[in-house]
PDB file of C-alpha atoms in Angstrom:
ATOM      1  CA  MET A   1       6.696   2.045 -19.437  1.00 88.00           C
ATOM      2  CA  LEU A   2       9.518   3.456 -17.290  1.00 94.00           C
ATOM      3  CA  LYS A   3      12.084   5.710 -18.894  1.00 94.00           C
ATOM      4  CA  PRO A   4      15.688   4.534 -18.858  1.00 93.00           C
ATOM      5  CA  ASP A   5      16.982   5.210 -15.340  1.00 93.00           C
ATOM      6  CA  GLY A   6      13.377   5.459 -14.153  1.00 95.00           C
ATOM      7  CA  VAL A   7      12.747   4.483 -10.551  1.00 96.00           C
ATOM      8  CA  LEU A   8      10.410   1.863  -9.153  1.00 96.00           C
ATOM      9  CA  ALA A   9       9.884   2.325  -5.425  1.00 97.00           C
ATOM     10  CA  GLY A  10       7.432   1.002  -2.941  1.00 96.00           C
ATOM     11  CA  TYR A  11       6.643  -0.683   0.328  1.00 96.00           C
ATOM     12  CA  ILE A  12       6.293  -4.446   0.292  1.00 94.00           C
ATOM     13  CA  ILE A  13       5.231  -6.883   2.995  1.00 95.00           C
ATOM     14  CA  HIS A  14       7.186 -10.071   2.393  1.00 94.00           C
ATOM     15  CA  THR A  15       8.712 -13.139   3.979  1.00 94.00           C
ATOM     16  CA  PRO A  16      12.372 -13.309   5.009  1.00 93.00           C
ATOM     17  CA  PRO A  17      14.672 -15.729   3.199  1.00 90.00           C
ATOM     18  CA  GLY A  18      15.207 -19.214   4.522  1.00 90.00           C
ATOM     19  CA  LEU A  19      11.723 -20.092   5.741  1.00 92.00           C
ATOM     20  CA  THR A  20      10.672 -23.715   5.628  1.00 92.00           C
ATOM     21  CA  PRO A  21       7.587 -24.562   3.548  1.00 91.00           C
ATOM     22  CA  VAL A  22       5.598 -24.857   6.770  1.00 94.00           C
ATOM     23  CA  GLN A  23       6.767 -21.428   7.950  1.00 93.00           C
ATOM     24  CA  GLU A  24       6.059 -19.970   4.529  1.00 91.00           C
ATOM     25  CA  GLN A  25       2.497 -21.242   4.720  1.00 92.00           C
ATOM     26  CA  GLU A  26       2.160 -19.867   8.235  1.00 93.00           C
ATOM     27  CA  ALA A  27       3.305 -16.479   6.961  1.00 93.00           C
ATOM     28  CA  VAL A  28       0.717 -16.611   4.175  1.00 91.00           C
ATOM     29  CA  ASP A  29      -1.949 -17.473   6.744  1.00 91.00           C
ATOM     30  CA  LEU A  30      -0.926 -14.613   9.057  1.00 92.00           C
ATOM     31  CA  GLY A  31      -0.184 -11.932   6.503  1.00 85.00           C
ATOM     32  CA  PRO A  32      -1.701 -10.776   3.251  1.00 83.00           C
ATOM     33  CA  SER A  33      -2.408 -13.856   1.136  1.00 76.00           C
ATOM     34  CA  ALA A  34       0.050 -12.794  -1.574  1.00 78.00           C
ATOM     35  CA  VAL A  35       2.952 -12.472   0.858  1.00 81.00           C
ATOM     36  CA  GLY A  36       4.502 -15.801  -0.043  1.00 76.00           C
ATOM     37  CA  ALA A  37       7.041 -15.666  -2.847  1.00 78.00           C
ATOM     38  CA  GLU A  38       9.663 -17.889  -4.364  1.00 77.00           C
ATOM     39  CA  ALA A  39      12.258 -15.113  -4.278  1.00 85.00           C
ATOM     40  CA  SER A  40      13.092 -12.019  -2.259  1.00 88.00           C
ATOM     41  CA  PRO A  41      11.834  -8.591  -3.415  1.00 90.00           C
ATOM     42  CA  ALA A  42      15.376  -7.715  -4.524  1.00 92.00           C
ATOM     43  CA  GLU A  43      15.729 -10.936  -6.515  1.00 92.00           C
ATOM     44  CA  MET A  44      12.365 -10.370  -8.175  1.00 91.00           C
ATOM     45  CA  ALA A  45      13.252  -6.789  -9.086  1.00 92.00           C
ATOM     46  CA  THR A  46      16.540  -7.945 -10.560  1.00 94.00           C
ATOM     47  CA  ALA A  47      14.824 -10.743 -12.468  1.00 93.00           C
ATOM     48  CA  ALA A  48      12.426  -8.149 -13.904  1.00 91.00           C
ATOM     49  CA  GLY A  49      15.333  -6.217 -15.356  1.00 93.00           C
ATOM     50  CA  PHE A  50      15.902  -3.602 -12.652  1.00 95.00           C
ATOM     51  CA  ARG A  51      19.334  -2.646 -11.317  1.00 95.00           C
ATOM     52  CA  GLU A  52      20.696  -0.747  -8.337  1.00 95.00           C
ATOM     53  CA  VAL A  53      18.151  -2.520  -6.171  1.00 96.00           C
ATOM     54  CA  GLY A  54      18.071  -1.214  -2.636  1.00 96.00           C
ATOM     55  CA  VAL A  55      16.081  -2.675   0.222  1.00 96.00           C
ATOM     56  CA  ARG A  56      15.462  -0.768   3.456  1.00 97.00           C
ATOM     57  CA  ASP A  57      13.948  -2.831   6.255  1.00 97.00           C
ATOM     58  CA  VAL A  58      11.032  -0.932   7.799  1.00 97.00           C
ATOM     59  CA  THR A  59       9.635  -3.850   9.791  1.00 97.00           C
ATOM     60  CA  ASP A  60      10.065  -2.021  13.098  1.00 97.00           C
ATOM     61  CA  MET A  61       7.923   0.827  11.841  1.00 96.00           C
ATOM     62  CA  PHE A  62       5.395  -1.671  10.491  1.00 96.00           C
ATOM     63  CA  LEU A  63       5.171  -3.309  13.912  1.00 97.00           C
ATOM     64  CA  ALA A  64       4.748   0.064  15.602  1.00 97.00           C
ATOM     65  CA  THR A  65       1.993   0.946  13.126  1.00 96.00           C
ATOM     66  CA  LEU A  66       0.234  -2.361  13.736  1.00 96.00           C
ATOM     67  CA  ASP A  67       0.444  -1.813  17.502  1.00 97.00           C
ATOM     68  CA  ARG A  68      -1.047   1.642  17.165  1.00 95.00           C
ATOM     69  CA  VAL A  69      -3.844   0.472  14.843  1.00 94.00           C
ATOM     70  CA  ILE A  70      -4.796  -2.420  17.115  1.00 96.00           C
ATOM     71  CA  SER A  71      -4.705  -0.250  20.202  1.00 96.00           C
ATOM     72  CA  ALA A  72      -6.588   2.668  18.645  1.00 94.00           C
ATOM     73  CA  ARG A  73      -9.321   0.428  17.250  1.00 94.00           C
ATOM     74  CA  LEU A  74      -9.702  -1.309  20.611  1.00 95.00           C
ATOM     75  CA  SER A  75     -10.038   2.005  22.379  1.00 95.00           C
ATOM     76  CA  CYS A  76     -12.896   2.920  20.002  1.00 93.00           C
ATOM     77  CA  GLU A  77     -14.384  -0.567  19.868  1.00 95.00           C
ATOM     78  CA  ALA A  78     -17.972   0.339  20.685  1.00 95.00           C
ATOM     79  CA  ARG A  79     -18.175   3.126  18.110  1.00 93.00           C
ATOM     80  CA  LEU A  80     -16.451   1.047  15.446  1.00 92.00           C
ATOM     81  CA  ARG A  81     -18.755  -1.907  16.037  1.00 94.00           C
ATOM     82  CA  GLU A  82     -21.681   0.474  15.672  1.00 93.00           C
ATOM     83  CA  SER A  83     -20.417   2.026  12.443  1.00 90.00           C
ATOM     84  CA  GLU A  84     -18.853  -0.937  10.633  1.00 87.00           C
ATOM     85  CA  GLY A  85     -20.525  -3.918  12.276  1.00 90.00           C
ATOM     86  CA  ASP A  86     -19.298  -6.659  14.581  1.00 93.00           C
ATOM     87  CA  GLN A  87     -17.972  -8.890  11.805  1.00 93.00           C
ATOM     88  CA  VAL A  88     -15.849  -6.218  10.123  1.00 89.00           C
ATOM     89  CA  PHE A  89     -14.475  -5.095  13.464  1.00 92.00           C
ATOM     90  CA  ALA A  90     -13.535  -8.651  14.422  1.00 94.00           C
ATOM     91  CA  ASP A  91     -12.044  -9.374  10.993  1.00 92.00           C
ATOM     92  CA  GLU A  92      -9.920  -6.203  11.025  1.00 91.00           C
ATOM     93  CA  GLN A  93      -8.630  -6.840  14.507  1.00 94.00           C
ATOM     94  CA  GLY A  94      -7.942 -10.489  13.716  1.00 95.00           C
ATOM     95  CA  GLU A  95      -6.010  -9.640  10.545  1.00 94.00           C
ATOM     96  CA  ASN A  96      -3.888  -7.000  12.229  1.00 95.00           C
ATOM     97  CA  GLU A  97      -3.193  -9.196  15.237  1.00 96.00           C
ATOM     98  CA  GLY A  98      -2.205 -12.005  12.863  1.00 95.00           C
ATOM     99  CA  ARG A  99       0.210  -9.711  11.038  1.00 95.00           C
ATOM    100  CA  ARG A 100       1.619  -8.594  14.373  1.00 97.00           C
ATOM    101  CA  ARG A 101       2.207 -12.214  15.384  1.00 96.00           C
ATOM    102  CA  GLY A 102       3.802 -12.831  12.014  1.00 96.00           C
ATOM    103  CA  VAL A 103       6.239  -9.957  12.497  1.00 97.00           C
ATOM    104  CA  LEU A 104       7.066 -10.906  16.086  1.00 97.00           C
ATOM    105  CA  SER A 105       7.733 -14.508  15.124  1.00 96.00           C
ATOM    106  CA  GLY A 106      10.007 -13.441  12.263  1.00 96.00           C
ATOM    107  CA  LEU A 107       7.725 -14.661   9.488  1.00 96.00           C
ATOM    108  CA  LEU A 108       6.761 -11.272   8.047  1.00 96.00           C
ATOM    109  CA  LYS A 109       8.831  -8.263   7.118  1.00 96.00           C
ATOM    110  CA  ARG A 110       8.093  -4.960   5.430  1.00 96.00           C
ATOM    111  CA  SER A 111      10.622  -3.176   3.267  1.00 96.00           C
ATOM    112  CA  LEU A 112      11.027  -0.129   1.105  1.00 97.00           C
ATOM    113  CA  VAL A 113      12.353  -1.481  -2.166  1.00 96.00           C
ATOM    114  CA  VAL A 114      13.894   0.944  -4.645  1.00 97.00           C
ATOM    115  CA  ALA A 115      15.210  -0.062  -8.050  1.00 97.00           C
ATOM    116  CA  ARG A 116      16.255   1.609 -11.257  1.00 96.00           C
ATOM    117  CA  LYS A 117      15.326   0.576 -14.804  1.00 92.00           C
TER     118      LYS A 117
ATOM    119  CA  MET B   1       6.114 -13.009 -10.381  1.00 41.00           C
ATOM    120  CA  GLY B   2       6.433 -16.419  -8.864  1.00 43.00           C
ATOM    121  CA  ARG B   3       3.894 -16.006  -6.086  1.00 46.00           C
ATOM    122  CA  LYS B   4       2.772 -19.105  -4.298  1.00 49.00           C
ATOM    123  CA  GLY B   5       0.096 -19.648  -1.714  1.00 48.00           C
ATOM    124  CA  PRO B   6      -3.619 -19.448  -2.346  1.00 49.00           C
ATOM    125  CA  PRO B   7      -4.872 -17.173  -5.093  1.00 49.00           C
ATOM    126  CA  PRO B   8      -6.643 -14.017  -3.919  1.00 51.00           C
ATOM    127  CA  GLN B   9     -10.314 -14.678  -3.340  1.00 52.00           C
ATOM    128  CA  ASP B  10     -12.235 -12.249  -5.509  1.00 64.00           C
ATOM    129  CA  ASN B  11     -10.083  -9.308  -4.509  1.00 67.00           C
ATOM    130  CA  PHE B  12     -11.846  -7.074  -6.989  1.00 67.00           C
ATOM    131  CA  SER B  13     -15.190  -7.417  -5.199  1.00 70.00           C
ATOM    132  CA  ILE B  14     -13.584  -6.977  -1.796  1.00 68.00           C
ATOM    133  CA  PHE B  15     -11.823  -3.759  -2.743  1.00 68.00           C
ATOM    134  CA  ARG B  16     -14.731  -2.403  -4.769  1.00 67.00           C
ATOM    135  CA  GLU B  17     -16.975  -2.804  -1.751  1.00 69.00           C
ATOM    136  CA  ARG B  18     -14.354  -1.304   0.541  1.00 69.00           C
ATOM    137  CA  TYR B  19     -13.805   1.790  -1.596  1.00 70.00           C
ATOM    138  CA  ALA B  20     -17.518   2.350  -2.020  1.00 66.00           C
ATOM    139  CA  ASP B  21     -17.979   2.412   1.722  1.00 69.00           C
ATOM    140  CA  PRO B  22     -17.302   5.855   3.183  1.00 68.00           C
ATOM    141  CA  HIS B  23     -15.184   5.802   6.305  1.00 75.00           C
ATOM    142  CA  SER B  24     -16.875   6.741   9.521  1.00 82.00           C
ATOM    143  CA  ASP B  25     -15.716   9.712  11.545  1.00 86.00           C
ATOM    144  CA  VAL B  26     -14.226   7.427  14.153  1.00 88.00           C
ATOM    145  CA  ALA B  27     -12.303   5.410  11.543  1.00 87.00           C
ATOM    146  CA  LEU B  28     -10.913   8.600  10.022  1.00 87.00           C
ATOM    147  CA  ARG B  29      -9.894   9.855  13.457  1.00 89.00           C
ATOM    148  CA  ILE B  30      -8.014   6.613  14.098  1.00 90.00           C
ATOM    149  CA  GLU B  31      -6.245   6.961  10.760  1.00 86.00           C
ATOM    150  CA  GLN B  32      -5.206  10.477  11.621  1.00 88.00           C
ATOM    151  CA  GLU B  33      -3.877   9.310  14.970  1.00 87.00           C
ATOM    152  CA  VAL B  34      -1.989   6.303  13.577  1.00 88.00           C
ATOM    153  CA  PHE B  35      -0.875   7.322  10.092  1.00 86.00           C
ATOM    154  CA  GLY B  36      -0.662  11.086  10.400  1.00 84.00           C
ATOM    155  CA  HIS B  37      -3.363  11.642   7.802  1.00 79.00           C
ATOM    156  CA  SER B  38      -6.978  10.660   7.355  1.00 76.00           C
ATOM    157  CA  SER B  39      -7.617   9.625   3.811  1.00 72.00           C
ATOM    158  CA  GLY B  40      -9.330   6.272   3.983  1.00 71.00           C
ATOM    159  CA  VAL B  41      -6.134   4.278   3.647  1.00 66.00           C
ATOM    160  CA  ASP B  42      -5.978   0.557   3.034  1.00 69.00           C
ATOM    161  CA  GLY B  43      -2.287   0.017   3.565  1.00 83.00           C
ATOM    162  CA  PHE B  44       0.203   0.701   6.308  1.00 90.00           C
ATOM    163  CA  THR B  45       2.137   3.647   4.946  1.00 92.00           C
ATOM    164  CA  THR B  46       2.523   6.472   7.403  1.00 92.00           C
ATOM    165  CA  LEU B  47       3.158  10.091   6.574  1.00 92.00           C
ATOM    166  CA  GLU B  48       6.800   9.614   7.573  1.00 93.00           C
ATOM    167  CA  GLU B  49       7.148   6.662   5.198  1.00 95.00           C
ATOM    168  CA  ALA B  50       5.483   8.625   2.394  1.00 95.00           C
ATOM    169  CA  ASP B  51       8.023  11.370   2.963  1.00 95.00           C
ATOM    170  CA  ASP B  52      10.842   8.817   2.729  1.00 96.00           C
ATOM    171  CA  LEU B  53       9.367   7.526  -0.513  1.00 96.00           C
ATOM    172  CA  ALA B  54       9.200  11.030  -1.968  1.00 95.00           C
ATOM    173  CA  SER B  55      12.856  11.525  -1.054  1.00 95.00           C
ATOM    174  CA  VAL B  56      14.117   8.420  -2.827  1.00 95.00           C
ATOM    175  CA  LEU B  57      12.151   9.236  -5.979  1.00 95.00           C
ATOM    176  CA  ASN B  58      13.946  12.533  -6.410  1.00 90.00           C
ATOM    177  CA  VAL B  59      11.448  13.776  -9.022  1.00 95.00           C
ATOM    178  CA  GLY B  60      10.573  17.336  -9.993  1.00 94.00           C
ATOM    179  CA  SER B  61       7.945  19.354 -11.794  1.00 94.00           C
ATOM    180  CA  ARG B  62       8.738  17.932 -15.224  1.00 94.00           C
ATOM    181  CA  CYS B  63       8.396  14.330 -14.083  1.00 96.00           C
ATOM    182  CA  MET B  64       5.513  11.886 -14.374  1.00 97.00           C
ATOM    183  CA  VAL B  65       4.970   9.474 -11.488  1.00 98.00           C
ATOM    184  CA  LEU B  66       2.631   6.498 -11.690  1.00 97.00           C
ATOM    185  CA  ASP B  67       1.046   5.150  -8.516  1.00 96.00           C
ATOM    186  CA  ILE B  68       0.204   1.489  -9.077  1.00 95.00           C
ATOM    187  CA  GLY B  69      -2.744   0.216  -7.052  1.00 92.00           C
ATOM    188  CA  ALA B  70      -3.278   3.726  -5.773  1.00 92.00           C
ATOM    189  CA  GLY B  71      -6.558   3.149  -3.985  1.00 90.00           C
ATOM    190  CA  ARG B  72      -8.045   6.468  -2.959  1.00 90.00           C
ATOM    191  CA  GLY B  73      -4.945   8.258  -4.196  1.00 92.00           C
ATOM    192  CA  TRP B  74      -3.578   9.748  -1.001  1.00 92.00           C
ATOM    193  CA  LEU B  75       0.010   8.660  -1.696  1.00 94.00           C
ATOM    194  CA  ALA B  76      -0.077   9.977  -5.277  1.00 96.00           C
ATOM    195  CA  GLY B  77      -1.500  13.247  -4.016  1.00 95.00           C
ATOM    196  CA  PHE B  78       1.161  13.435  -1.330  1.00 95.00           C
ATOM    197  CA  ILE B  79       3.975  12.839  -3.837  1.00 96.00           C
ATOM    198  CA  ALA B  80       2.543  15.452  -6.215  1.00 97.00           C
ATOM    199  CA  GLU B  81       2.380  18.025  -3.444  1.00 95.00           C
ATOM    200  CA  ALA B  82       5.785  17.145  -2.033  1.00 94.00           C
ATOM    201  CA  SER B  83       7.687  17.181  -5.311  1.00 95.00           C
ATOM    202  CA  GLY B  84       5.627  19.262  -7.724  1.00 95.00           C
ATOM    203  CA  CYS B  85       5.536  16.365 -10.180  1.00 97.00           C
ATOM    204  CA  HIS B  86       2.658  15.094 -12.285  1.00 97.00           C
ATOM    205  CA  VAL B  87       0.987  11.916 -11.045  1.00 97.00           C
ATOM    206  CA  VAL B  88      -1.262   9.228 -12.452  1.00 96.00           C
ATOM    207  CA  SER B  89      -3.247   7.233  -9.947  1.00 95.00           C
ATOM    208  CA  SER B  90      -4.084   3.764 -11.269  1.00 95.00           C
ATOM    209  CA  ASP B  91      -6.315   1.099  -9.815  1.00 92.00           C
ATOM    210  CA  ILE B  92      -9.134  -1.174 -10.881  1.00 91.00           C
ATOM    211  CA  PRO B  93     -12.189  -0.262  -8.773  1.00 90.00           C
ATOM    212  CA  ILE B  94     -13.837   2.802 -10.240  1.00 90.00           C
ATOM    213  CA  GLU B  95     -14.968   3.734  -6.726  1.00 88.00           C
ATOM    214  CA  ALA B  96     -11.325   4.247  -5.741  1.00 89.00           C
ATOM    215  CA  LEU B  97     -10.618   6.405  -8.779  1.00 92.00           C
ATOM    216  CA  VAL B  98     -13.646   8.591  -8.084  1.00 92.00           C
ATOM    217  CA  GLU B  99     -12.240   9.191  -4.604  1.00 89.00           C
ATOM    218  CA  SER B 100      -8.809   9.910  -6.091  1.00 92.00           C
ATOM    219  CA  ASN B 101     -10.249  12.535  -8.415  1.00 93.00           C
ATOM    220  CA  ARG B 102     -12.146  14.116  -5.555  1.00 92.00           C
ATOM    221  CA  ARG B 103      -8.958  14.238  -3.495  1.00 91.00           C
ATOM    222  CA  PHE B 104      -6.904  15.737  -6.330  1.00 94.00           C
ATOM    223  CA  SER B 105      -9.512  18.462  -6.850  1.00 94.00           C
ATOM    224  CA  ALA B 106      -9.530  19.242  -3.139  1.00 92.00           C
ATOM    225  CA  GLN B 107      -5.726  19.451  -3.209  1.00 93.00           C
ATOM    226  CA  ASP B 108      -5.909  21.791  -6.203  1.00 94.00           C
ATOM    227  CA  LEU B 109      -3.871  19.343  -8.264  1.00 94.00           C
ATOM    228  CA  ALA B 110      -6.026  19.658 -11.389  1.00 80.00           C
ATOM    229  CA  GLY B 111      -3.781  19.508 -14.426  1.00 90.00           C
ATOM    230  CA  ARG B 112      -1.070  17.633 -12.535  1.00 95.00           C
ATOM    231  CA  ALA B 113      -2.975  14.604 -11.311  1.00 97.00           C
ATOM    232  CA  SER B 114      -5.140  12.149 -13.160  1.00 95.00           C
ATOM    233  CA  THR B 115      -6.550   8.645 -12.791  1.00 96.00           C
ATOM    234  CA  VAL B 116      -6.503   5.544 -14.957  1.00 95.00           C
ATOM    235  CA  ALA B 117      -8.584   2.409 -14.499  1.00 94.00           C
ATOM    236  CA  ALA B 118      -6.042  -0.314 -15.100  1.00 91.00           C
ATOM    237  CA  ASP B 119      -4.814  -3.690 -13.952  1.00 88.00           C
ATOM    238  CA  ALA B 120      -1.205  -3.475 -12.744  1.00 86.00           C
ATOM    239  CA  ARG B 121      -0.357  -6.451 -14.942  1.00 85.00           C
ATOM    240  CA  VAL B 122      -1.393  -4.620 -18.121  1.00 87.00           C
ATOM    241  CA  LEU B 123      -0.708  -0.923 -17.687  1.00 88.00           C
ATOM    242  CA  PRO B 124      -1.841   1.235 -20.625  1.00 89.00           C
ATOM    243  CA  PHE B 125       1.157   3.523 -20.954  1.00 90.00           C
ATOM    244  CA  ARG B 126       3.493   4.085 -23.844  1.00 89.00           C
ATOM    245  CA  PRO B 127       7.051   2.839 -23.465  1.00 90.00           C
ATOM    246  CA  GLN B 128       9.375   5.187 -21.603  1.00 92.00           C
ATOM    247  CA  GLY B 129       6.610   7.599 -20.641  1.00 91.00           C
ATOM    248  CA  ILE B 130       6.960   7.342 -16.865  1.00 96.00           C
ATOM    249  CA  ASP B 131       9.810   8.751 -14.770  1.00 97.00           C
ATOM    250  CA  ALA B 132       8.974   6.817 -11.616  1.00 97.00           C
ATOM    251  CA  ALA B 133       6.458   4.259 -10.434  1.00 97.00           C
ATOM    252  CA  ILE B 134       5.393   3.821  -6.837  1.00 97.00           C
ATOM    253  CA  HIS B 135       3.373   1.272  -4.937  1.00 95.00           C
ATOM    254  CA  SER B 136       2.519   0.591  -1.326  1.00 92.00           C
ATOM    255  CA  ASP B 137       1.349  -2.727   0.071  1.00 87.00           C
ATOM    256  CA  VAL B 138       0.071  -3.672  -3.375  1.00 82.00           C
ATOM    257  CA  PHE B 139       2.462  -6.452  -4.299  1.00 71.00           C
ATOM    258  CA  CYS B 140       2.490  -7.326  -0.582  1.00 65.00           C
TER     259      CYS B 140
END
C-alpha cells in the first residue's frame, strides 16, 4: 500500500517495556483494552518491515490533556449529564480518570511513532 | 500484531452508535477548550500534536495520505489543509464517513479528500499507491 520510502506516523497509547504480567493486566484495565502488547511500538513497526523507526514520548502532553478533559467535563457536569445522560457521563469520567491513574503510575504511555517503509 | 488482553467487545457497535450521536454544544465547547478544535473527536490528539504530525509527514500537493481509523475525519482534514496533499479518510462506521464528507465539503476540500469504508486490517488500496499513512489512538 505504501510507496517505497512512504511514511507511517501516528499516536499510540501503549505500555512501557518491562511490566510484569500483573502490571500489564492493570494497564489493560486502566487504559484502552487494546493497550497491552507483546512488543513495543518500535519493535512492532520493525517486525512489520518498517525502518528508521522513531518514537517521541508525548506522555506528558497526554497527561495534561487528560487533566484538562476531566476538569472541563466536571465543570460542566450538570449540562453534560442533561445532554448525554448520567451513565455516559460517569463512564467517560471513569475511563479518563483510569487512564490518568495509569499514566501517573507508569503503566501507560503515549508516543508519536514514525517509521519509513 | 501480537496484542494480548481481552478482545474488544463489539467495538463496531460502540463506535457506530457514538458517531451517529451528534455532540452537544457543551461537549463541543469542551473539545474546543481542551483540544483546540471542536470536531467531535474520539481520541486525544490536540491541535499542537496534529501540527507535529503534519511536520513529520513532510508531504506536499502531489502526495496521497491515508488516515486509518479516521473517525469524523478532522485529522485528515487538518493534514490536507496544512500540507495541500490529497487525503483518504478510512473507517468502518458509515456514520463516521458521512461526517468526514460533510467536514471535507465545509473545508472546501472537494477533489482532494475522500472517504473509504474499510477495515484497517484489509485496506483496499493498490500496492505503492499511498505516500503516507497516519493514525491516532487507533492501534492504542
